[in-house]
Coordinates of C-alpha atoms and ligand atoms in Angstrom, one line a residue:
X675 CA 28.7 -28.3 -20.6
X676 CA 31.8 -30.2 -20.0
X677 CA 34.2 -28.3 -17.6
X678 CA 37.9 -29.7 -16.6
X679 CA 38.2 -32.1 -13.7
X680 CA 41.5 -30.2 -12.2
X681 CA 40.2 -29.0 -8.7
X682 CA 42.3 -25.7 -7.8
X683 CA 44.2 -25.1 -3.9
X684 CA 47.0 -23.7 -2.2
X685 CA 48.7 -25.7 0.6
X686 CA 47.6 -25.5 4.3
X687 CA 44.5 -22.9 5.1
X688 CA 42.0 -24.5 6.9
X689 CA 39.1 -26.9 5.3
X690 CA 36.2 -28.7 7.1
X691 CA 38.3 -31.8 7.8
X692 CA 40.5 -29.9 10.2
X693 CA 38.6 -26.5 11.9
X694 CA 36.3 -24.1 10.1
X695 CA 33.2 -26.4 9.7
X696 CA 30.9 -24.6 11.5
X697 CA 29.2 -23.1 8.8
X698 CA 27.8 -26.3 8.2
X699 CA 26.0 -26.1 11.8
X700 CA 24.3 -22.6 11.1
X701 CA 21.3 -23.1 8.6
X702 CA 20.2 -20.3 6.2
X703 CA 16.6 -19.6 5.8
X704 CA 15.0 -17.4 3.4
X705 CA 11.9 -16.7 1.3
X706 CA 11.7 -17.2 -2.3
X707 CA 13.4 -13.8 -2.5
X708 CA 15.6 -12.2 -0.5
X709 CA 14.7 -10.4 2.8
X710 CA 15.0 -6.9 2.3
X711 CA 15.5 -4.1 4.8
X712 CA 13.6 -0.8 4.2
X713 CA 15.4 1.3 7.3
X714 CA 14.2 4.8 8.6
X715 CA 17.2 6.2 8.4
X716 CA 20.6 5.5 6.7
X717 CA 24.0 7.0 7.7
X718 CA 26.1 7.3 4.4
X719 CA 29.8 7.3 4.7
X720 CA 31.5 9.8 1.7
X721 CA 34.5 7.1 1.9
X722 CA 34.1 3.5 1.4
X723 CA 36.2 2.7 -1.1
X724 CA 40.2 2.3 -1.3
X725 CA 40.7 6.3 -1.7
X726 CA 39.8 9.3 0.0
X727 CA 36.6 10.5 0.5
X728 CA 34.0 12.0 -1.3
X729 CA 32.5 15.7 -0.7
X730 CA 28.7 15.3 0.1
X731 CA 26.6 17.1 -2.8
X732 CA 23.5 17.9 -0.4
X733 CA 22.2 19.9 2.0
X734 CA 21.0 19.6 5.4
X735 CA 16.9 19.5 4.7
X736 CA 17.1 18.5 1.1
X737 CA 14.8 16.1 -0.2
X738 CA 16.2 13.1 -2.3
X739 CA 15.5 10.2 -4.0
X740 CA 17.1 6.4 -4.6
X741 CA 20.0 6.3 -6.8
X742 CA 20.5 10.1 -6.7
X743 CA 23.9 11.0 -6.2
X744 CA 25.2 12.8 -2.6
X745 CA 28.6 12.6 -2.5
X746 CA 30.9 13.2 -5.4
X747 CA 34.6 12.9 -5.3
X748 CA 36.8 16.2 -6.0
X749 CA 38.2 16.5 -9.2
X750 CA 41.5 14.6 -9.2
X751 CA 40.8 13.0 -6.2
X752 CA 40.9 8.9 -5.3
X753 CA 37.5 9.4 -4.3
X754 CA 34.3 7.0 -5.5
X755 CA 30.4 8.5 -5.7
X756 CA 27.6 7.9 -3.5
X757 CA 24.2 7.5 -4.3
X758 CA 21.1 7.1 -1.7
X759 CA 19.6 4.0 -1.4
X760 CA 15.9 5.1 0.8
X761 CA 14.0 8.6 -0.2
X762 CA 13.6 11.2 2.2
X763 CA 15.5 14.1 3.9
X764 CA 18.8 14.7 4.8
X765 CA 18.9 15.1 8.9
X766 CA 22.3 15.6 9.7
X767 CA 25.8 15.6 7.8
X768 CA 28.7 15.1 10.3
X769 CA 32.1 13.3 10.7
X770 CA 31.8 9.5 11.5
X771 CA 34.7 6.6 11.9
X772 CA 34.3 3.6 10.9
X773 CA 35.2 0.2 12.5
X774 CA 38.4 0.2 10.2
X775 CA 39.4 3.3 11.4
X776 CA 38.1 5.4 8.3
X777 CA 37.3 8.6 9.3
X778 CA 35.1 10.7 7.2
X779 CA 31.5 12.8 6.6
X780 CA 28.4 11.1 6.2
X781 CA 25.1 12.2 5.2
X782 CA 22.2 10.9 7.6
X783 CA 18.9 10.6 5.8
X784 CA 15.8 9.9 6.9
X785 CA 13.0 7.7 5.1
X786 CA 10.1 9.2 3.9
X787 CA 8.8 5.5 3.6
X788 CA 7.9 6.3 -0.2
X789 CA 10.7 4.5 -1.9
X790 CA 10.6 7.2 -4.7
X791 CA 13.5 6.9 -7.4
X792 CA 15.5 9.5 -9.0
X793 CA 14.7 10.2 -12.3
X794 CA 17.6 8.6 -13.8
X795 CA 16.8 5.4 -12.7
X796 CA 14.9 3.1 -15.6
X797 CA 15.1 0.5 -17.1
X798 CA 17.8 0.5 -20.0
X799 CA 16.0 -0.7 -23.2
X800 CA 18.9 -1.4 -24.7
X801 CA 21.4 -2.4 -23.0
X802 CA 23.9 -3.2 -26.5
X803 CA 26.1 -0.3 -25.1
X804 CA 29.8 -0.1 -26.1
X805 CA 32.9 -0.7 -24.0
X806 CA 33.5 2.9 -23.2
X807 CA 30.0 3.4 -21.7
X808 CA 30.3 0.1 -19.8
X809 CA 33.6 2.1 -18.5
X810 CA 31.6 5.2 -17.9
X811 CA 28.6 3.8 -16.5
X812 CA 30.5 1.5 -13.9
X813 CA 32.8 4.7 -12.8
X814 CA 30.0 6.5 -12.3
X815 CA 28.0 4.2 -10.8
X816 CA 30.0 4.6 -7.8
X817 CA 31.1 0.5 -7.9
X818 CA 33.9 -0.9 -6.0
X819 CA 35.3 -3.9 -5.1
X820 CA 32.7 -5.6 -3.1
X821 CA 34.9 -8.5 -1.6
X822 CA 37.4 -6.8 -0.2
X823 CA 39.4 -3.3 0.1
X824 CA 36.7 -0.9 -2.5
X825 CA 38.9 -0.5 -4.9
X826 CA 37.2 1.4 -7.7
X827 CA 36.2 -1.2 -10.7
X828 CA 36.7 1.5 -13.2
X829 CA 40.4 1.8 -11.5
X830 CA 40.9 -1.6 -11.9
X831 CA 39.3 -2.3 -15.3
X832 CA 42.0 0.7 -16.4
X833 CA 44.9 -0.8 -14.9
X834 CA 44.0 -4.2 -17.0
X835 CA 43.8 -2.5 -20.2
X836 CA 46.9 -0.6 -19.2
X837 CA 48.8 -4.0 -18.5
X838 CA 46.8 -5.9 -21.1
X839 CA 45.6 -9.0 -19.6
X840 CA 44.3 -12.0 -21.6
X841 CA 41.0 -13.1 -19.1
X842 CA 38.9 -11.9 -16.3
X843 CA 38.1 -13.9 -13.3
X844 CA 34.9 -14.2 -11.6
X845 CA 35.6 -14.7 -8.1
X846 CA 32.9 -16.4 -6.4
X847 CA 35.1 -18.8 -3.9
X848 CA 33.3 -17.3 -0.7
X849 CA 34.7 -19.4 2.2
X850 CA 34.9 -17.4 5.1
X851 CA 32.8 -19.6 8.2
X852 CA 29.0 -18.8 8.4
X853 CA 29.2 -16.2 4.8
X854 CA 26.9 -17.0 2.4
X855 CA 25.9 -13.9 0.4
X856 CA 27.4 -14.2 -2.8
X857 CA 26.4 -17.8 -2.7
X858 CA 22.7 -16.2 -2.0
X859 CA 23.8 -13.7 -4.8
X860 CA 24.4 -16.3 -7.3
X861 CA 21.9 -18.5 -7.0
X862 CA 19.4 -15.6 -7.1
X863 CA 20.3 -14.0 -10.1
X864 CA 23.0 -16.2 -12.0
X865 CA 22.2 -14.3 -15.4
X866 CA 23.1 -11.0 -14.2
X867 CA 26.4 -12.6 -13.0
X868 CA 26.8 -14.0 -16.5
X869 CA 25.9 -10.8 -18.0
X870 CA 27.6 -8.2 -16.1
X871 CA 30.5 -10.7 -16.7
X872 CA 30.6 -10.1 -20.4
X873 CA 30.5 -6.5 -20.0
X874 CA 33.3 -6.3 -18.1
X875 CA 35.3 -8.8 -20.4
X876 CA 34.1 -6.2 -22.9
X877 CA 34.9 -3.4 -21.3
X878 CA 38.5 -4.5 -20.2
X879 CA 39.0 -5.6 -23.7
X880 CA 39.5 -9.7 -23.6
X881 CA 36.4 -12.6 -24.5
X882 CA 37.8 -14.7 -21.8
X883 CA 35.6 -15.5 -18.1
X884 CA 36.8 -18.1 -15.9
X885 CA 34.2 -18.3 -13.0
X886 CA 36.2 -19.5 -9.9
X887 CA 33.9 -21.9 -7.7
X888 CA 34.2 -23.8 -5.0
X889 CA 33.3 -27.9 -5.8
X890 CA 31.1 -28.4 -3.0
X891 CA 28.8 -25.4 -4.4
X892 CA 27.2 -27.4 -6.5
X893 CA 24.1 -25.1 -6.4
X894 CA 26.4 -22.3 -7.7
X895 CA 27.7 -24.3 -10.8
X896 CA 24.2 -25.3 -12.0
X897 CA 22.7 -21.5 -11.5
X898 CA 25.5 -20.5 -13.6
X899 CA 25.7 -22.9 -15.7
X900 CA 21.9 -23.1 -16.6
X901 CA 22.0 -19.2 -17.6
X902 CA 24.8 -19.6 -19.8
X903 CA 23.4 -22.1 -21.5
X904 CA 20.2 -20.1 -21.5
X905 CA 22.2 -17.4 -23.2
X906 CA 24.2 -19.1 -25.1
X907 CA 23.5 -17.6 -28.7
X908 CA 23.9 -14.3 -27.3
X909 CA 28.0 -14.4 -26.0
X910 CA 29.4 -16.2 -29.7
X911 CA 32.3 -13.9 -28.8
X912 CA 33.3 -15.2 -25.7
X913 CA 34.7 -18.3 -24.1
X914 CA 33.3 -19.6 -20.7
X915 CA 35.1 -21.6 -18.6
X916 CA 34.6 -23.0 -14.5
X917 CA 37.7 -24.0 -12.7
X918 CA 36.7 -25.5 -9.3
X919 CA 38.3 -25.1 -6.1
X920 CA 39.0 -27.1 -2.8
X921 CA 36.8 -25.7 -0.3
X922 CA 39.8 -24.5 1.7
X923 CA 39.4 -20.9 3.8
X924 CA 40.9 -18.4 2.9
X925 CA 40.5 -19.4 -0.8
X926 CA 39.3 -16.4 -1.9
X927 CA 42.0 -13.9 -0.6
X928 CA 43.8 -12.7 -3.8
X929 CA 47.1 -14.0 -3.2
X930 CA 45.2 -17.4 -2.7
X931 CA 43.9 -17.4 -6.2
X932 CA 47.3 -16.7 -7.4
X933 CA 49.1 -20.0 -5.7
X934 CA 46.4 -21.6 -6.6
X935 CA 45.1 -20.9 -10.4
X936 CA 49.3 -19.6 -11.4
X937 CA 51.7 -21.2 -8.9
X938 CA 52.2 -17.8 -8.7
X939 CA 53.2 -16.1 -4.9
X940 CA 52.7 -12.4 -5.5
X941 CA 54.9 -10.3 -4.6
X942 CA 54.1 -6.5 -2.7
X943 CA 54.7 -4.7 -6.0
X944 CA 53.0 -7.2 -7.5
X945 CA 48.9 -7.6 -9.1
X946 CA 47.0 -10.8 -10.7
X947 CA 47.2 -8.5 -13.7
X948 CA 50.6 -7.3 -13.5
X949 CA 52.0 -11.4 -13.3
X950 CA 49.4 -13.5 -14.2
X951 CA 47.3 -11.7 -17.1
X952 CA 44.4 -12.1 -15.3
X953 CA 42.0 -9.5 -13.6
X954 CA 39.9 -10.8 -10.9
X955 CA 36.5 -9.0 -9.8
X956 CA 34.1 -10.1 -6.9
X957 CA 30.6 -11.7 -8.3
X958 CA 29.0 -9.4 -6.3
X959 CA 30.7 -6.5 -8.1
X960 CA 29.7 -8.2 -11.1
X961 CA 26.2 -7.8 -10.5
X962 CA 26.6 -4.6 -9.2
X963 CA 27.8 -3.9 -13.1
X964 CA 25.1 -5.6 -14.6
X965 CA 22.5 -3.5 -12.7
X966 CA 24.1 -0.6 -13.1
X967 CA 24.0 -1.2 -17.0
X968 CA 20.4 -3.1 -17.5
X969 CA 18.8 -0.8 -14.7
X970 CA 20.6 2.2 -14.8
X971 CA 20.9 2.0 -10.7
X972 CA 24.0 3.0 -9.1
X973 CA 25.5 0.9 -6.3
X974 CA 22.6 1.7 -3.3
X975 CA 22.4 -1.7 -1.9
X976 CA 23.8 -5.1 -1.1
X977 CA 23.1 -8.6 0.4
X978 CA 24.6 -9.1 4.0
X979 CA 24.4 -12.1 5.8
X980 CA 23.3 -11.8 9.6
X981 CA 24.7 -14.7 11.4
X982 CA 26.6 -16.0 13.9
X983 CA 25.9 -18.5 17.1
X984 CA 22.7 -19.8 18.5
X985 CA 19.7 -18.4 15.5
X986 CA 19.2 -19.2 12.2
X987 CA 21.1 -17.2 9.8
X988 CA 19.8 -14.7 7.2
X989 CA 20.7 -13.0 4.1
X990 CA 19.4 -9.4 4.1
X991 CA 19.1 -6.9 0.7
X992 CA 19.7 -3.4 2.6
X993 CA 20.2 0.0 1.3
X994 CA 24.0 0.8 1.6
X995 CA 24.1 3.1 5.0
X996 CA 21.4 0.8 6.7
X997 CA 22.7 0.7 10.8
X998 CA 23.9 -2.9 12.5
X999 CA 20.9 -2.1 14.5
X1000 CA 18.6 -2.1 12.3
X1001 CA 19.8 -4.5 10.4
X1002 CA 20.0 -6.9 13.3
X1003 CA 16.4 -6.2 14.1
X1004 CA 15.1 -8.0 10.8
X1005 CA 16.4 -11.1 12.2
X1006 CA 14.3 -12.9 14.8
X1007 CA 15.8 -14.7 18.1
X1008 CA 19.1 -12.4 18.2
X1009 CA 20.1 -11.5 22.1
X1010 CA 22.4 -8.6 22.1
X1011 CA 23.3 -9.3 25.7
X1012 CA 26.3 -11.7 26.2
X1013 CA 27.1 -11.3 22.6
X1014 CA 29.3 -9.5 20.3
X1015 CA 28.5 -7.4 17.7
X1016 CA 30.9 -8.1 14.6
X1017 CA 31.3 -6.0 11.5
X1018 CA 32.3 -8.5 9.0
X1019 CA 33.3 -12.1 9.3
X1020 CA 33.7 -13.9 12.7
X1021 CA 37.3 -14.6 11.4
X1022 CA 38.1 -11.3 9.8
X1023 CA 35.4 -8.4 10.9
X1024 CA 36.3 -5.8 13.5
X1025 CA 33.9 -6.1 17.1
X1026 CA 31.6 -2.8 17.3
X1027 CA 30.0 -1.2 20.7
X1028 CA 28.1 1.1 18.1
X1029 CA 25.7 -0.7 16.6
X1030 CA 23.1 2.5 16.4
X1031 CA 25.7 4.3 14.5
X1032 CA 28.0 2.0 12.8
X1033 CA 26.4 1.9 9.0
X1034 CA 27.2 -0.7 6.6
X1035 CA 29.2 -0.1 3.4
X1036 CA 29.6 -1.5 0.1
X1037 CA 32.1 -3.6 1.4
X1038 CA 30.2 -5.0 4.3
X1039 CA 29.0 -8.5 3.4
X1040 CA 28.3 -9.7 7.1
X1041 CA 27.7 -9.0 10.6
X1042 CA 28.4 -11.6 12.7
X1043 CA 26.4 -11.7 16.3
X1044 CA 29.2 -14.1 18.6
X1045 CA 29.0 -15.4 22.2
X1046 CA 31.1 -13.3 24.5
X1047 CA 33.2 -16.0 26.2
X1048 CA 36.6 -14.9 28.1
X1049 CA 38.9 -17.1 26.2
X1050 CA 41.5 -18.2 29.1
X1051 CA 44.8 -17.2 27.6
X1052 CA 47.8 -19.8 28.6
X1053 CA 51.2 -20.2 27.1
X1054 CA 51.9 -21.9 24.2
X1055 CA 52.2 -25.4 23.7
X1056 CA 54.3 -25.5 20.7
X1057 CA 51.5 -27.9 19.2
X1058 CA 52.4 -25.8 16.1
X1059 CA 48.7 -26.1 14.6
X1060 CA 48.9 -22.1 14.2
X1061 CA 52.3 -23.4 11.7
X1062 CA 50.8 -26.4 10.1
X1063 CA 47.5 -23.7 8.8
X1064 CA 48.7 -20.5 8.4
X1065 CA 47.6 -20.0 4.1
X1066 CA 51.1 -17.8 3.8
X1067 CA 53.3 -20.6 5.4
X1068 CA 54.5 -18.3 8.3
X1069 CA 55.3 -19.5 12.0
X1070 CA 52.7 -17.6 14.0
X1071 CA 53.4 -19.0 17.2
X1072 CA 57.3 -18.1 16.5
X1073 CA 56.8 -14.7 15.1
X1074 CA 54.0 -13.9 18.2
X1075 CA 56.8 -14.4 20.1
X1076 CA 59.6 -12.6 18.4
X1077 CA 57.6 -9.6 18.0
X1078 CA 56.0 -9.8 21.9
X1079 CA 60.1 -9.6 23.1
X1080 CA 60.8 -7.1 20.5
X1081 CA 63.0 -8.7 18.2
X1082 CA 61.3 -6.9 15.0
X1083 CA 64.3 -7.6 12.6
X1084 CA 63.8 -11.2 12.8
X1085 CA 60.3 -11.1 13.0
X1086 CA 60.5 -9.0 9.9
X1087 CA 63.0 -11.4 8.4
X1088 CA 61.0 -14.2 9.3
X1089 CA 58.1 -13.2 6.3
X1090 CA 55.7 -11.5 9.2
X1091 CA 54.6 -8.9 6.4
X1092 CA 53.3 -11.5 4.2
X1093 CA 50.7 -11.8 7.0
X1094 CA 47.0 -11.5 5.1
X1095 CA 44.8 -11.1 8.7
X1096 CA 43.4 -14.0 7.9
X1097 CA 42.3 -15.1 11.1
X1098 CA 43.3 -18.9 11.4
X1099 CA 46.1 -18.7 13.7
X1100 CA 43.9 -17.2 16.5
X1101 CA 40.8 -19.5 15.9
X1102 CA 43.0 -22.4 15.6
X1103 CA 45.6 -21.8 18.8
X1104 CA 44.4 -24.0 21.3
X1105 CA 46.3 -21.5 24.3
X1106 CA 43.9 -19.1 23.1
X1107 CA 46.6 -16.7 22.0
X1108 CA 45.9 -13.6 19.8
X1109 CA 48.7 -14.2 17.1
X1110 CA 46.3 -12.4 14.3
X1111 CA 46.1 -9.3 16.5
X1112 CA 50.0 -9.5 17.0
X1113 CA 51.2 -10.3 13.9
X1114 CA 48.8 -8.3 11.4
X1115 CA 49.1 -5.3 13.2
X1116 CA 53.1 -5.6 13.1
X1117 CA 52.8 -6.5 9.2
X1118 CA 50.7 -3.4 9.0
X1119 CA 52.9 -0.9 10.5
X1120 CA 55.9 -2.8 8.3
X1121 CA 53.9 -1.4 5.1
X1122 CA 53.7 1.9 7.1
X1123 CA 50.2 1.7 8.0
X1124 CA 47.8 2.4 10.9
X1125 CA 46.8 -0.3 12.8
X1126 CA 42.5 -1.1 11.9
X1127 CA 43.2 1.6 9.0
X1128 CA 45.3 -1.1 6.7
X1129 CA 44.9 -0.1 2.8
X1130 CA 43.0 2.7 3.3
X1131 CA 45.7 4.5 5.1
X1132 CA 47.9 3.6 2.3
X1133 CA 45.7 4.9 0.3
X1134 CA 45.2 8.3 1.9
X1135 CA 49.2 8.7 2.3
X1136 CA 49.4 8.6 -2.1
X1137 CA 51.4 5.0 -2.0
X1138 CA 49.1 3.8 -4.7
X1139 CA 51.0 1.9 -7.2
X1140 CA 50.9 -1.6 -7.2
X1141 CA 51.9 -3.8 -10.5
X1142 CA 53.5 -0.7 -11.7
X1143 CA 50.7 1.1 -12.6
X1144 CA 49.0 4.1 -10.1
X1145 CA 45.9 3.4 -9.7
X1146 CA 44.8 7.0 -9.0
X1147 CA 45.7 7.6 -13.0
X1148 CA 44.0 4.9 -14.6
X1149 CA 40.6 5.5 -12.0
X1150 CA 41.4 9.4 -13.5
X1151 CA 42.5 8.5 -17.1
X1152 CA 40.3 10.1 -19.4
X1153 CA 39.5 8.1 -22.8
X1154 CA 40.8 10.3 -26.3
X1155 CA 38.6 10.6 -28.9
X1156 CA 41.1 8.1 -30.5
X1157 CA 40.4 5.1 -27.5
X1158 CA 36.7 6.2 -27.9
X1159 CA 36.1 5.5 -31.6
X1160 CA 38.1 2.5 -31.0
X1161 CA 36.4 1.0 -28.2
X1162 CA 32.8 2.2 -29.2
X1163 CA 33.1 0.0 -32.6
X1164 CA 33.4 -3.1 -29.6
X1165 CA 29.9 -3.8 -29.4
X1166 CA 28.8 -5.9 -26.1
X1167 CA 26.5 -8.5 -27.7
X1168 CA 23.2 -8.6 -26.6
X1169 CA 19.9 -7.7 -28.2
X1170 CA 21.0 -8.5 -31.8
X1171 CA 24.6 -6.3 -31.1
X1172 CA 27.9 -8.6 -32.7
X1173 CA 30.8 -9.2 -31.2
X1174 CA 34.0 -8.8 -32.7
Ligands
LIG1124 S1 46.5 -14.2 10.3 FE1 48.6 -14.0 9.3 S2 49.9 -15.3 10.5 FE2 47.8 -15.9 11.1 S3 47.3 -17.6 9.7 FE3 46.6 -15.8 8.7 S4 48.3 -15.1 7.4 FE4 49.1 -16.6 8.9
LIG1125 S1 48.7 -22.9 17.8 FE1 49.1 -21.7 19.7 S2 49.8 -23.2 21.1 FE2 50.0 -24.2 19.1 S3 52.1 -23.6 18.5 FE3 50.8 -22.0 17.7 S4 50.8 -20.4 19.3 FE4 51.6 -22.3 20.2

């Protein structure tokens, strides 16, 4: 399959010629499959999406199953559901708060070690289901963004028909140092990335995919490509294409894609779908789709990659909930002493002390184990590296030091709420200065949130319009019977089903 020869970036970031390399120094290992996790216990949080919380639907000493449902969002409410990933017995439901600062209830379970599925759970024999059940099935599958802030697929899918966009984007540009999951993810199972691709393209109403890949995954282009091809008769409808990017950190960010793919620099009020005509969701979501469509299991479980300094890194299938701890313990050669415990990316993830109790979520796609070094601090040497790499073209060492004397209106004036907490300023700054600490919590509290709490805060306060268009209505907007007859007669084509 021919694909364009354009290769995709957006100026500065970081790329292996300059920093962030050290990926390359931490090999993965893995069996044919994927490890999987089966934990004793699980500690489910009711909020880990961009929203509010949902209100758990069992009881202390209730038995339950995988993919049964305990936590379902109040009726009007931002709030996304929560299915259990192990069978056994709810222990304990009590408040918990998150390393983001997310404060909420979660249901502890413990494993009865029989693995039992709820009833609802099968197989779908046929999986040539319209666009308004693919709408249904992903709402109530519980699926959120899985490469970022959670926000509910169904809200987004919504907002796209809403604004009407012309394409989806399949973002699998995973570039954060030492992550590998979605690569894992795609290689493992490229056709339920191809797959869940075209339901969403059905269900948001366009026949356009543009997978967004980074050239050096060359593994990634020929899983895909080969199940496309495999496939091929079955997606006559729709038009495939690949656009390749540098392999340049933080590529994957949002606002990346847009300066990249458009030329486009997004504005606050602004979406992908709101100025471009695009809507962009995570592979890993993608899948999620698909197997909530061809298996009828909600979102239960994900790939994490354990990694970090001094072991061989892993990528890990776990049931949503599953503790650091135990997660950490299905890796071999990991010292906890003299290390840090990170919950998410080296670059971007937040340090835990927790790891017993600290759960991960559907947005979790690494913990990062790091050596515990006392950076020595000096003062900066104006060698303007933090300048020459920042991805929003900011002055970090500048604006640290505006904001450290107080001068907040310049620092403000100076783009510091632009900041994305990307985390290459700090790694980069050779004096060892915390400029992403600085700056992104100043940026924060410009957008009139909580230090740690950043979108969910946001979210919480109500301030949930972006591109014009509240995205507690659309994740709430019920179809008519109008929009129903309309979008059932768009059939998603597989097993025989036509595309129109
Ligand atoms: S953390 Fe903020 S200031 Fe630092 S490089 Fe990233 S975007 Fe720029
Ligand atoms: S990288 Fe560090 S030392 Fe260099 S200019 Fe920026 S703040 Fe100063």
């Amino acid at each position: 399959m021919p694909w364009a020869e354009k290769r995709y970036s957006f100026h500065k970031g970081s790329n292996s010629d300059n920093a962030l390399d050290f990926s390359k120094r931490s090999s993965f290992i893995r069996d044919i499959l994927l490890e999987k996790v089966y934990p004793n216990r699980i500690v489910l949080p009711m909020q880990m999406n961009f929203g509010v919380p949902a209100v758990p639907t069992v009881e202390v000493g209730e038995s339950v199953t995988i993919g049964q449902c305990v936590g379902a969002p109040r009726p009007g409410s931002f709030a996304v559901p929560v299915h259990s990933g192990i069978s056994g017995t709810v222990k304990e439901i009590r408040d918990i708060t998150l390393p983001n600062g997310i404060r909420c209830p979660a249901v502890v379970i413990e494993s009865d070690r029989k693995r039992t599925f709820h009833s609802s759970v099968y197989p779908r024999q046929d999986v040539n289901v319209s666009a308004s059940k693919v709408r249904g099935i992903v709402k109530d599958a519980g699926i959120v963004g899985m490469g970022g802030e959670g926000i509910p697929t169904i809200a987004k899918i919504n907002r796209a028909r809403n604004l009407g966009v012309n394409r989806i984007l399949v973002n699998c540009l995973q570039n954060e140092p030492f992550a590998n999951c979605d690569h894992m993810r795609i290689c493992e199972t490229p056709e339920y990335i191809v797959m869940g691709a075209v339901a969403l393209a059905g269900a948001v109403g366009v026949s356009r995919i543009d997978f967004l890949i980074s050239e050096s995954r060359k593994d990634d282009l020929a899983a895909l490509q080969n199940a496309m091809e495999l496939s091929a008769g079955d997606y006559s409808g729709y038009a495939f294409n690949i656009k390749f990017f540098k392999e340049r950190f933080p590529q994957g960010y949002y606002g990346m894609v847009a300066k990249a793919l458009y030329d486009v620099d997004l504005q606050e009020d602004e979406t992908l779908e709101s100025r471009c005509g695009a809507v962009m969701f995570n592979c890993s979501t993608v899948y999620a789709c698909w197997e909530a469509i061809a298996d009828n299991l909600p979102l239960t479980s994900r790939i994490v990659t354990v990694t970090g300094a001094n072991f061989e890194s892993h990528n890990v299938i776990a049931p949503i909930g599953t503790t650091v701890s135990d997660l950490l313990a299905t890796v071999n050669g990991i010292s906890r002493s003299n290390n840090r415990i990170i919950w998410g990316n080296c670059l971007t993830g937040l340090e835990i002390t927790d790891p017993e109790n600290t759960p991960i979520t559907k947005t979790t796609s690494a913990v990062s184990v790091i050596p515990k070094k006392e950076i020595p601090v000096s003062s900066c040497i104006k060698c303007l590296k933090c300048t020459e790499t920042c991805p929003e073209e900011l002055e970090p060492g500048f604006l640290y030091d505006l904001i450290r004397r107080g001068i907040t209106n310049r620092a403000e004036d100076e783009g510091a709420r632009k900041c994305i907490a990307c985390g290459i300023c700090s790694y980069i700054c050779p004096s060892g200065i915390d400029l992403t600490g600085a700056i992104a919590s100043f940026a924060a509290s410009l957008k009139g949130r909580e230090k740690g709490k950043a979108f969910y805060a946001y979210s919480n306060a109500g301030k949930i319009d972006l591109g014009g268009i509240s995205l507690l209505e659309v994740y709430e907007e019920e179809e008519t019977e109008e929009q129903v007859t309309e979008s059932d007669g768009f059939v998603l084509p597989f097993e025989g089903g036509k595309p129109v």
